[in-house]
Amino acid sequence: MARPRTSATTEPVAFDRCLLDLDRLSAEQICELLRRASAFFTSTQDGFDTLRGRCVANLFFEDSTRTRVSFTIAAQRLGAHVVDLSAKGSSVAKGETIADTARTVEAMGIDALVVRHHAAGAADIVAGAVRCAVLNAGDGRHAHPTQGLLDALTIATEFGRLRDFDLAGLRIGIMGDLAHSRVARSDIGALTKLGAEVVCIGPPNLAPPSLASLGCSVTDDLDAALPTLDAIQALRVQFERGASIGTAREYAARYQMNARRAAMMKDGAAILHPGPMNRGVEISSEVADGAQSRIFLQVRAGVAVRMACLEVAMASSRVADDS
Ligand code: CP
C-alpha cells in the first residue's frame, strides 16, 4: 500500500519543542495532543510520512519496555529513523554527563531526544543543553507526561469522550504507591485539567495527604472508594525506590485490586495499570487478565500518543531552527 504523505490532522498545535511535564501545558494543548493521538489511534492508514528523513534518539538511562518500544514504533510509523542509547555500553558509564551526551548526539544530526532517567529533572537538563526537540520519557519521581496523556486517551476512549476530551462527571481512582510515582503526578495533572475528579488511594506512607495540593482528594480506604469510581489506575509498588508495605500479604489484604474488589465498582468501570505489574501485590492476575482490564488498551494508546507528541515537538523544533 502506498504510504500516505499526511498527518493525522492538519490543525496547528501551540507547543514548545520540549515535552517535559504536563504542568506546563494548558487544558487546550492537552486536548489538542489527544485529538491528534486519537486520529492516529483510530486511523486505518498503515503509515504516515511527516517525519521522513528525520532522526530520533532514545536516551534510556533507566530500564523500560513499554515507553522505549512505543516511542520507537511511533517514530518509525512517522517515517523517522531511530537510534538507541542506554547507560550501559555508552560513555555515560565512563562518567560523561547527560548534558554532554545529549549535545554529542545532537551534533550528529539528531532531531529529537527521548529521555528516560532515574533522576528527577534529567529531561530538563537535556532540554537546556540542546536545541532539538526533547521528550521526557520518565524522570525519577517527577513526571511521565506521555503516560499521563495515554491514560487520559484510554479513559476518553473507554467512556466515549473522544469528541471533546471532557472528562467531567468521571471519578477516577489512582491507587497504591503514589509517593514514588511519576505516573501519578502526570495522571493527576492530565485528568484534573480535563475535568475528571481524581481520588488518590493508599496507606498514608504511599498516598500522603499532601497530594491534595495537586487538586485531588486522598483516602486510605480503598473498599469505601471503589463503589464511587468509574475507573481505577493501580500503581506498582516501587520496591526499588524504597517503598515500604509490611508484607505483600498485608498490603494485598487492603490494597490489591482483586476479583472481589473489581466487582464492587460501578457497572462498566475500567481497571488500568501503567505497568510493569507486580502480579499478586497491587493487582491479582485474575483482574489484570480479566474483562474489566484496559491494560493493553493503555499500551496501544501509548503508540498513538507518542506519535502525536513526536510530531508536534519536532514540528516546533523545526520552526525554532528556521527562525
Ligand atoms: N509505564 C511505563 O513507563 O512502563 P516502562 O517502564 O516499561 O516504560
Tab-separated table of C-alpha atoms and ligand atoms in Angstrom:
chain	number	residue	atom	x	y	z
A	1	MET	CA	0.000	0.000	0.000
A	2	ALA	CA	1.301	3.478	-0.865
A	3	ARG	CA	2.390	5.449	2.201
A	4	PRO	CA	0.155	8.498	2.565
A	5	ARG	CA	2.002	11.795	2.978
A	6	THR	CA	-0.411	13.154	5.518
A	7	SER	CA	-0.555	13.895	9.195
A	8	ALA	CA	-3.406	12.692	11.386
A	9	THR	CA	-4.776	16.225	11.353
A	10	THR	CA	-3.752	19.465	9.761
A	11	GLU	CA	-4.692	21.661	12.709
A	12	PRO	CA	-1.778	23.557	14.236
A	13	VAL	CA	-0.907	22.974	17.883
A	14	ALA	CA	0.709	25.565	20.109
A	15	PHE	CA	3.539	23.592	21.660
A	16	ASP	CA	7.113	24.076	22.710
A	17	ARG	CA	9.888	21.914	21.180
A	18	CYS	CA	10.039	20.095	24.547
A	19	LEU	CA	7.500	17.952	26.370
A	20	LEU	CA	8.875	17.863	29.900
A	21	ASP	CA	5.774	17.652	32.068
A	22	LEU	CA	2.055	18.273	31.736
A	23	ASP	CA	2.009	21.135	34.274
A	24	ARG	CA	3.371	23.381	31.516
A	25	LEU	CA	0.521	22.571	29.115
A	26	SER	CA	-2.933	24.121	29.175
A	27	ALA	CA	-6.069	22.010	29.031
A	28	GLU	CA	-6.457	23.150	25.395
A	29	GLN	CA	-2.940	21.971	24.500
A	30	ILE	CA	-3.589	18.613	26.178
A	31	CYS	CA	-6.866	18.269	24.249
A	32	GLU	CA	-5.108	19.129	21.003
A	33	LEU	CA	-2.430	16.484	21.580
A	34	LEU	CA	-5.121	13.947	22.452
A	35	ARG	CA	-7.075	14.861	19.309
A	36	ARG	CA	-4.001	14.160	17.203
A	37	ALA	CA	-3.290	10.952	19.115
A	38	SER	CA	-6.900	9.851	18.725
A	39	ALA	CA	-6.701	10.360	14.967
A	40	PHE	CA	-3.605	8.147	14.856
A	41	PHE	CA	-5.282	5.649	17.200
A	42	THR	CA	-8.347	5.192	15.038
A	43	SER	CA	-6.665	5.561	11.642
A	44	THR	CA	-6.769	2.621	9.265
A	45	GLN	CA	-3.784	4.019	7.375
A	46	ASP	CA	-0.646	1.930	7.741
A	47	GLY	CA	1.877	4.697	7.719
A	48	PHE	CA	2.475	8.419	7.888
A	49	ASP	CA	5.395	10.307	6.491
A	50	THR	CA	5.573	13.518	8.455
A	51	LEU	CA	8.990	12.722	9.985
A	52	ARG	CA	10.594	11.151	6.910
A	53	GLY	CA	14.325	11.816	6.808
A	54	ARG	CA	14.448	12.887	10.449
A	55	CYS	CA	16.148	11.073	13.304
A	56	VAL	CA	15.025	10.355	16.881
A	57	ALA	CA	17.436	9.172	19.593
A	58	ASN	CA	16.217	7.212	22.593
A	59	LEU	CA	18.435	8.048	25.583
A	60	PHE	CA	17.191	5.475	28.086
A	61	PHE	CA	19.316	5.584	31.222
A	62	GLU	CA	16.743	3.618	33.228
A	63	ASP	CA	15.019	0.362	32.250
A	64	SER	CA	11.840	0.426	30.175
A	65	THR	CA	9.783	-1.836	27.959
A	66	ARG	CA	6.555	-0.002	27.087
A	67	THR	CA	7.849	3.554	26.755
A	68	ARG	CA	11.010	2.697	24.874
A	69	VAL	CA	9.399	0.338	22.378
A	70	SER	CA	6.373	2.550	21.786
A	71	PHE	CA	8.488	5.667	21.159
A	72	THR	CA	10.475	3.602	18.662
A	73	ILE	CA	7.371	2.312	16.897
A	74	ALA	CA	5.803	5.789	16.957
A	75	ALA	CA	8.856	7.400	15.347
A	76	GLN	CA	9.127	4.653	12.730
A	77	ARG	CA	5.416	4.918	11.842
A	78	LEU	CA	6.016	8.587	11.105
A	79	GLY	CA	8.930	7.713	8.836
A	80	ALA	CA	11.800	8.702	11.178
A	81	HIS	CA	14.991	6.779	11.865
A	82	VAL	CA	15.620	5.745	15.469
A	83	VAL	CA	18.871	5.209	17.350
A	84	ASP	CA	19.099	3.765	20.846
A	85	LEU	CA	21.473	4.627	23.647
A	86	SER	CA	21.495	3.271	27.187
A	87	ALA	CA	23.806	3.928	30.140
A	88	LYS	CA	25.429	0.515	29.848
A	89	GLY	CA	27.552	0.490	26.734
A	90	SER	CA	27.644	4.276	26.296
A	91	SER	CA	30.151	6.826	27.609
A	92	VAL	CA	27.724	7.665	30.430
A	93	ALA	CA	29.186	4.535	32.034
A	94	LYS	CA	32.605	6.319	31.957
A	95	GLY	CA	31.219	9.355	33.752
A	96	GLU	CA	30.124	11.581	30.863
A	97	THR	CA	27.367	13.964	31.956
A	98	ILE	CA	23.922	13.607	30.474
A	99	ALA	CA	24.198	17.149	29.055
A	100	ASP	CA	27.468	16.295	27.257
A	101	THR	CA	25.965	13.060	25.967
A	102	ALA	CA	22.906	14.927	24.686
A	103	ARG	CA	24.992	17.634	22.956
A	104	THR	CA	27.203	14.972	21.397
A	105	VAL	CA	24.285	13.025	19.991
A	106	GLU	CA	22.602	16.208	18.755
A	107	ALA	CA	25.797	17.212	16.915
A	108	MET	CA	25.479	14.060	14.822
A	109	GLY	CA	22.247	15.382	13.330
A	110	ILE	CA	19.587	14.119	15.717
A	111	ASP	CA	16.240	15.956	15.572
A	112	ALA	CA	14.687	14.717	18.831
A	113	LEU	CA	15.904	13.189	22.079
A	114	VAL	CA	13.621	10.937	24.126
A	115	VAL	CA	14.982	10.833	27.680
A	116	ARG	CA	14.329	8.288	30.442
A	117	HIS	CA	16.394	8.778	33.609
A	118	HIS	CA	16.271	7.767	37.274
A	119	ALA	CA	16.836	11.369	38.416
A	120	ALA	CA	14.048	13.954	38.542
A	121	GLY	CA	14.941	16.920	36.343
A	122	ALA	CA	17.160	14.983	33.923
A	123	ALA	CA	14.980	15.799	30.907
A	124	ASP	CA	15.057	19.493	31.856
A	125	ILE	CA	18.862	19.391	31.941
A	126	VAL	CA	18.917	17.839	28.473
A	127	ALA	CA	16.410	20.400	27.175
A	128	GLY	CA	18.657	23.189	28.438
A	129	ALA	CA	21.706	21.702	26.733
A	130	VAL	CA	20.363	21.206	23.198
A	131	ARG	CA	18.238	22.981	20.563
A	132	CYS	CA	16.456	19.918	19.185
A	133	ALA	CA	13.162	18.524	20.488
A	134	VAL	CA	13.281	16.796	23.885
A	135	LEU	CA	10.586	14.472	25.193
A	136	ASN	CA	10.562	13.294	28.784
A	137	ALA	CA	10.023	9.527	28.897
A	138	GLY	CA	10.026	9.491	32.714
A	139	ASP	CA	12.431	11.208	35.120
A	140	GLY	CA	12.697	9.913	38.678
A	141	ARG	CA	9.549	10.636	40.669
A	142	HIS	CA	8.913	13.839	38.750
A	143	ALA	CA	6.898	13.286	35.586
A	144	HIS	CA	5.919	10.859	32.848
A	145	PRO	CA	3.917	13.106	30.541
A	146	THR	CA	3.237	10.648	27.728
A	147	GLN	CA	1.908	8.160	30.295
A	148	GLY	CA	-0.468	10.825	31.638
A	149	LEU	CA	-1.662	11.509	28.093
A	150	LEU	CA	-2.096	7.846	27.186
A	151	ASP	CA	-4.058	7.197	30.356
A	152	ALA	CA	-6.309	10.150	29.529
A	153	LEU	CA	-6.754	8.833	25.969
A	154	THR	CA	-7.603	5.363	27.310
A	155	ILE	CA	-10.242	6.787	29.661
A	156	ALA	CA	-11.657	9.089	26.968
A	157	THR	CA	-11.898	6.101	24.599
A	158	GLU	CA	-13.495	3.888	27.212
A	159	PHE	CA	-16.136	6.436	28.218
A	160	GLY	CA	-16.909	7.874	24.775
A	161	ARG	CA	-15.281	11.265	25.356
A	162	LEU	CA	-13.161	11.407	22.181
A	163	ARG	CA	-15.075	14.331	20.704
A	164	ASP	CA	-14.002	16.927	23.253
A	165	PHE	CA	-11.958	15.009	25.871
A	166	ASP	CA	-14.177	16.494	28.557
A	167	LEU	CA	-13.908	14.027	31.450
A	168	ALA	CA	-16.326	15.911	33.714
A	169	GLY	CA	-18.553	13.593	35.714
A	170	LEU	CA	-15.965	10.799	35.842
A	171	ARG	CA	-14.406	9.855	39.158
A	172	ILE	CA	-11.023	8.189	38.708
A	173	GLY	CA	-9.046	6.453	41.472
A	174	ILE	CA	-5.258	6.254	41.465
A	175	MET	CA	-4.299	3.565	43.943
A	176	GLY	CA	-1.134	2.300	45.566
A	177	ASP	CA	2.384	3.696	45.689
A	178	LEU	CA	1.781	7.309	44.713
A	179	ALA	CA	4.696	8.543	46.809
A	180	HIS	CA	7.274	7.169	44.386
A	181	SER	CA	5.216	7.581	41.233
A	182	ARG	CA	5.860	9.984	38.363
A	183	VAL	CA	2.859	8.359	36.645
A	184	ALA	CA	0.585	9.505	39.467
A	185	ARG	CA	1.718	13.118	39.112
A	186	SER	CA	1.237	13.162	35.357
A	187	ASP	CA	-2.108	11.334	35.596
A	188	ILE	CA	-3.419	13.779	38.186
A	189	GLY	CA	-2.292	16.695	36.002
A	190	ALA	CA	-3.916	15.369	32.820
A	191	LEU	CA	-7.136	14.055	34.329
A	192	THR	CA	-7.925	17.070	36.510
A	193	LYS	CA	-7.219	19.505	33.659
A	194	LEU	CA	-9.719	17.550	31.556
A	195	GLY	CA	-12.359	17.854	34.283
A	196	ALA	CA	-12.250	14.447	35.984
A	197	GLU	CA	-12.451	14.102	39.742
A	198	VAL	CA	-9.352	12.248	40.976
A	199	VAL	CA	-9.132	10.277	44.221
A	200	CYS	CA	-5.720	9.109	45.456
A	201	ILE	CA	-5.940	5.905	47.470
A	202	GLY	CA	-3.332	4.161	49.591
A	203	PRO	CA	-1.748	3.884	53.014
A	204	PRO	CA	-0.540	7.296	54.285
A	205	ASN	CA	3.135	6.480	53.662
A	206	LEU	CA	2.376	5.768	49.987
A	207	ALA	CA	-0.550	8.170	49.440
A	208	PRO	CA	0.318	11.142	51.668
A	209	PRO	CA	-2.377	13.741	52.442
A	210	SER	CA	-0.129	16.399	50.817
A	211	LEU	CA	-1.207	15.038	47.408
A	212	ALA	CA	-4.405	17.031	47.897
A	213	SER	CA	-2.412	20.136	46.901
A	214	LEU	CA	-2.445	18.731	43.331
A	215	GLY	CA	-6.218	19.134	43.128
A	216	CYS	CA	-7.387	15.665	44.148
A	217	SER	CA	-8.791	14.047	47.271
A	218	VAL	CA	-6.879	11.453	49.302
A	219	THR	CA	-8.131	8.435	51.252
A	220	ASP	CA	-6.663	5.283	52.764
A	221	ASP	CA	-9.945	3.358	52.394
A	222	LEU	CA	-9.978	1.550	49.044
A	223	ASP	CA	-13.089	-0.514	49.784
A	224	ALA	CA	-15.123	2.611	50.599
A	225	ALA	CA	-13.928	4.403	47.446
A	226	LEU	CA	-14.460	1.590	44.937
A	227	PRO	CA	-18.286	1.807	44.527
A	228	THR	CA	-17.910	5.503	43.606
A	229	LEU	CA	-15.280	5.036	40.888
A	230	ASP	CA	-15.659	4.872	37.106
A	231	ALA	CA	-12.059	3.734	36.684
A	232	ILE	CA	-9.063	2.929	38.823
A	233	GLN	CA	-5.370	3.009	37.969
A	234	ALA	CA	-3.471	0.532	40.163
A	235	LEU	CA	0.148	1.581	40.604
A	236	ARG	CA	3.163	-0.641	41.015
A	237	VAL	CA	4.722	-0.753	44.457
A	238	GLN	CA	8.215	0.573	43.682
A	239	PHE	CA	10.300	-1.590	45.972
A	240	GLU	CA	13.471	-0.413	44.208
A	241	ARG	CA	12.739	3.172	45.371
A	242	GLY	CA	12.298	2.069	48.971
A	243	ALA	CA	8.501	1.634	49.165
A	244	SER	CA	7.560	0.010	52.460
A	245	ILE	CA	4.362	-2.070	52.640
A	246	GLY	CA	4.906	-4.529	55.506
A	247	THR	CA	4.327	-7.936	53.970
A	248	ALA	CA	2.885	-8.376	50.486
A	249	ARG	CA	0.062	-10.350	52.108
A	250	GLU	CA	-0.836	-7.484	54.476
A	251	TYR	CA	-0.722	-4.960	51.644
A	252	ALA	CA	-2.833	-7.142	49.358
A	253	ALA	CA	-5.455	-7.536	52.073
A	254	ARG	CA	-6.157	-3.772	51.950
A	255	TYR	CA	-4.915	-2.563	48.584
A	256	GLN	CA	-4.842	-5.331	45.992
A	257	MET	CA	-7.254	-4.965	43.062
A	258	ASN	CA	-8.689	-8.480	43.108
A	259	ALA	CA	-11.891	-10.008	41.742
A	260	ARG	CA	-13.882	-9.189	44.879
A	261	ARG	CA	-12.901	-5.532	44.678
A	262	ALA	CA	-13.407	-5.315	40.913
A	263	ALA	CA	-16.991	-6.472	41.497
A	264	MET	CA	-17.520	-3.604	43.980
A	265	MET	CA	-17.014	-0.984	41.249
A	266	LYS	CA	-19.754	0.620	39.129
A	267	ASP	CA	-21.097	-1.281	36.122
A	268	GLY	CA	-18.756	-0.638	33.202
A	269	ALA	CA	-15.890	0.507	35.425
A	270	ALA	CA	-12.420	0.110	33.969
A	271	ILE	CA	-9.237	-1.107	35.640
A	272	LEU	CA	-5.906	0.281	34.459
A	273	HIS	CA	-2.264	-0.292	35.346
A	274	PRO	CA	0.634	1.564	33.692
A	275	GLY	CA	2.920	-1.471	34.009
A	276	PRO	CA	5.123	-3.173	34.794
A	277	MET	CA	2.853	-5.035	37.230
A	278	ASN	CA	3.666	-6.787	40.472
A	279	ARG	CA	1.105	-9.537	39.967
A	280	GLY	CA	-0.181	-10.727	43.327
A	281	VAL	CA	0.740	-7.465	45.069
A	282	GLU	CA	-1.214	-4.407	43.813
A	283	ILE	CA	-3.246	-6.401	41.268
A	284	SER	CA	-4.288	-10.041	41.006
A	285	SER	CA	-3.742	-11.952	37.784
A	286	GLU	CA	-7.479	-12.590	37.604
A	287	VAL	CA	-8.127	-8.848	37.398
A	288	ALA	CA	-5.110	-7.982	35.246
A	289	ASP	CA	-6.267	-10.507	32.658
A	290	GLY	CA	-9.993	-10.038	33.278
A	291	ALA	CA	-12.857	-8.388	31.423
A	292	GLN	CA	-12.538	-5.002	33.171
A	293	SER	CA	-8.824	-4.685	32.467
A	294	ARG	CA	-7.836	-1.997	29.966
A	295	ILE	CA	-4.100	-2.534	30.398
A	296	PHE	CA	-3.433	-3.417	26.774
A	297	LEU	CA	-5.665	-0.589	25.573
A	298	GLN	CA	-3.290	1.676	27.526
A	299	VAL	CA	-0.311	0.126	25.753
A	300	ARG	CA	-1.927	0.626	22.333
A	301	ALA	CA	-2.875	4.200	23.163
A	302	GLY	CA	0.765	4.822	24.068
A	303	VAL	CA	1.945	4.427	20.491
A	304	ALA	CA	-0.637	6.923	19.189
A	305	VAL	CA	0.149	9.429	21.956
A	306	ARG	CA	3.871	9.232	21.256
A	307	MET	CA	3.284	9.713	17.537
A	308	ALA	CA	1.363	12.900	18.308
A	309	CYS	CA	3.967	14.167	20.768
A	310	LEU	CA	6.917	13.471	18.473
A	311	GLU	CA	5.205	15.091	15.512
A	312	VAL	CA	4.277	18.241	17.397
A	313	ALA	CA	7.571	18.645	19.269
A	314	MET	CA	9.628	18.079	16.128
A	315	ALA	CA	7.489	20.488	14.123
A	316	SER	CA	8.098	23.098	16.839
A	317	SER	CA	11.853	22.485	16.880
A	318	ARG	CA	11.967	22.931	13.090
A	319	VAL	CA	10.127	26.254	13.430
A	320	ALA	CA	12.689	27.280	16.080
A	321	ASP	CA	15.574	26.251	13.799
A	322	ASP	CA	14.133	28.240	10.884
A	323	SER	CA	13.598	31.431	12.871
B	1	CP	N1	4.636	2.504	32.096
B	1	CP	C1	5.956	2.545	31.831
B	1	CP	O1	6.607	3.610	31.863
B	1	CP	O2	6.497	1.331	31.560
B	1	CP	P1	8.019	1.087	31.148
B	1	CP	O3	8.864	1.371	32.370
B	1	CP	O4	8.070	-0.365	30.722
B	1	CP	O5	8.370	2.022	30.042
